[in-house]
CSV table of C-alpha atoms in Angstrom, one decimal:
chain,number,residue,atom,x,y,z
A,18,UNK,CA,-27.8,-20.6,-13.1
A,19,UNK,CA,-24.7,-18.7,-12.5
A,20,UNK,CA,-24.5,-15.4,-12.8
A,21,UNK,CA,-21.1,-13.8,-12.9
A,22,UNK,CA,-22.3,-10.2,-13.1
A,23,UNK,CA,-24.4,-10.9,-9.6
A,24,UNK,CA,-21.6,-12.8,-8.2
A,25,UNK,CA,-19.2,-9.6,-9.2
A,26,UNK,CA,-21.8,-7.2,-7.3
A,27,UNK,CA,-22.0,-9.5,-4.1
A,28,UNK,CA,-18.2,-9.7,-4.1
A,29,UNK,CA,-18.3,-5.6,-4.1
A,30,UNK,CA,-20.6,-5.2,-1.4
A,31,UNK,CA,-18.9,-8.1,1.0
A,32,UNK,CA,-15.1,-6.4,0.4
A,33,UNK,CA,-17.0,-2.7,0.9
A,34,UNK,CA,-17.9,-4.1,4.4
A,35,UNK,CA,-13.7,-4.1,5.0
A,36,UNK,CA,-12.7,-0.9,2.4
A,37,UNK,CA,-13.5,2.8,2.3
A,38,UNK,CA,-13.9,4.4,-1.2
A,39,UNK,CA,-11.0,6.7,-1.2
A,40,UNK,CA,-8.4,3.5,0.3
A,41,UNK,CA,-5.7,3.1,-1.6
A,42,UNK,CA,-5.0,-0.2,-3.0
A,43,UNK,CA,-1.4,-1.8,-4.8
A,44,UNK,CA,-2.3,-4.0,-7.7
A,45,UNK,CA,0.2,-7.4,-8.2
A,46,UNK,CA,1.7,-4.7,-10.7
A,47,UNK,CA,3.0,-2.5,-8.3
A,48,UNK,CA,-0.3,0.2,-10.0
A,49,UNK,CA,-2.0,2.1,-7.1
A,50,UNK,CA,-6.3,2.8,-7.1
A,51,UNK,CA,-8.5,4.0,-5.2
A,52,UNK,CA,-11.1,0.9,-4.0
A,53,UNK,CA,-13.9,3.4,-6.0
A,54,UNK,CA,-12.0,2.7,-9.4
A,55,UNK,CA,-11.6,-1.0,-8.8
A,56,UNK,CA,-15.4,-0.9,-8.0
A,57,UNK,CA,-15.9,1.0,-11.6
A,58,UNK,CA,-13.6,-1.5,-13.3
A,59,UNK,CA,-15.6,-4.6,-11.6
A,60,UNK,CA,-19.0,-2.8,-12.4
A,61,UNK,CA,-18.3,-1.3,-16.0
A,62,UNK,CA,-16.2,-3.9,-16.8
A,63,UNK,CA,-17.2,-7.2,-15.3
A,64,UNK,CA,-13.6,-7.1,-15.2
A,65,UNK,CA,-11.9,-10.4,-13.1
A,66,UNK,CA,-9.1,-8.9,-12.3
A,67,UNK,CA,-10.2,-6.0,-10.4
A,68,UNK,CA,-12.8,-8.6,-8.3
A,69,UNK,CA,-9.1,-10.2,-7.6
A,70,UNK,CA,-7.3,-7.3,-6.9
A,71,UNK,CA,-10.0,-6.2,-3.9
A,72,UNK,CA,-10.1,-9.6,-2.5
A,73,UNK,CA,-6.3,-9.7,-2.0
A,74,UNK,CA,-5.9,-6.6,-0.4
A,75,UNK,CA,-9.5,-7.1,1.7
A,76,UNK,CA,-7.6,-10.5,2.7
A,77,UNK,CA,-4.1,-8.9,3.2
A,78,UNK,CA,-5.6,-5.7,5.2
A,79,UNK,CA,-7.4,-8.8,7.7
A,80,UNK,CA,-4.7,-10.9,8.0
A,81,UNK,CA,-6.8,-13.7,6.5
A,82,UNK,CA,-3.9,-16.8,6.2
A,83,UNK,CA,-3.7,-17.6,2.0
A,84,UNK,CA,-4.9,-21.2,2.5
A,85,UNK,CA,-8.0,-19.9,4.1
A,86,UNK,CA,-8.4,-16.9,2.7
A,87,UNK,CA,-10.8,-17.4,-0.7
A,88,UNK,CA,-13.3,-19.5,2.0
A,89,UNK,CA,-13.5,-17.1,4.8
A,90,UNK,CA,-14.0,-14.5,1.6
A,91,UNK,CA,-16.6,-16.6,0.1
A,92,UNK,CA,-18.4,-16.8,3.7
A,93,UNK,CA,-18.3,-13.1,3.9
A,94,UNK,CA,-20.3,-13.0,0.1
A,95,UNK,CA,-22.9,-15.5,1.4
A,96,UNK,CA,-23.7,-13.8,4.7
A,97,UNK,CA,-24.1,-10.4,2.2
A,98,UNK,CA,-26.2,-12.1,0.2
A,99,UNK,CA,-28.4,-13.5,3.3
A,100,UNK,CA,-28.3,-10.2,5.0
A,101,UNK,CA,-29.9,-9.1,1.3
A,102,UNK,CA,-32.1,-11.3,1.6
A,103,UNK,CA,-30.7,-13.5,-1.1
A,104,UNK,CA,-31.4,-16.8,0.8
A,105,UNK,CA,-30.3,-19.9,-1.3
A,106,UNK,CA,-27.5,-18.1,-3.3
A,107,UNK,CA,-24.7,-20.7,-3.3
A,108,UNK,CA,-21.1,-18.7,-4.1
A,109,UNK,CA,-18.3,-21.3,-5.6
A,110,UNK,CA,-16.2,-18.3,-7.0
A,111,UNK,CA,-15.4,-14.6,-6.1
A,112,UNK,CA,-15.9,-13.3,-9.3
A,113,UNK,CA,-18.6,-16.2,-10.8
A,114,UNK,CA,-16.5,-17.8,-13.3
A,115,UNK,CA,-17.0,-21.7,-13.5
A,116,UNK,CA,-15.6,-23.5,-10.5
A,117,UNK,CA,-14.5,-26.3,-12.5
A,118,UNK,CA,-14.7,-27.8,-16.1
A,119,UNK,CA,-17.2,-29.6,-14.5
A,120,UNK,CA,-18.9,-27.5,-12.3
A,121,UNK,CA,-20.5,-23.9,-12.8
């Protein structure tokens, strides 16, 4: 069953692998946070956008190319989940929303 919640809190701990808690980060909006509020907003609020937000600038600050960038990210969620010994979790989404109309 998907779990959107766990899929937020694997996201979180792959992008903290790439962040520190006091980096600054620019939202689409031109709004600046710290990566420890975006965490807050992703944690308190299960909230998409900030699970967006950090993956952009976690893709941005590697210079991970747009077209490969939400695979390579989805990699780095799998390998935290394995190295948590989370075997078997299979990650279609970076925030666990369905991956389709089809397909959860």
């Amino acid at each position: 069953m998907p779990l959107a919640s766990l899929t937020k809190i694997i996201s979180s701990l792959a992008a903290l692998d790439f962040v520190a808690l006091d980096e600054t980060i620019e939202t689409a909006r031109g709004e600046h946070f710290e990566v420890r509020d975006i965490l807050a907003m992703i944690m308190v609020e299960s909230s998409n956008g900030a699970v967006e937000t950090l993956f952009h600038h976690v893709v941005q600050k590697n210079h991970i190319e747009q077209e490969y960038a939400r695979q390579w990210f989805l990699n780095q969620m799998s390998k935290k989940a394995e190295a948590l010994d989370g075997r078997g979790m299979i990650f279609s989404t970076i925030d666990g929303t369905d991956a389709s109309e089809n397909s959860a």
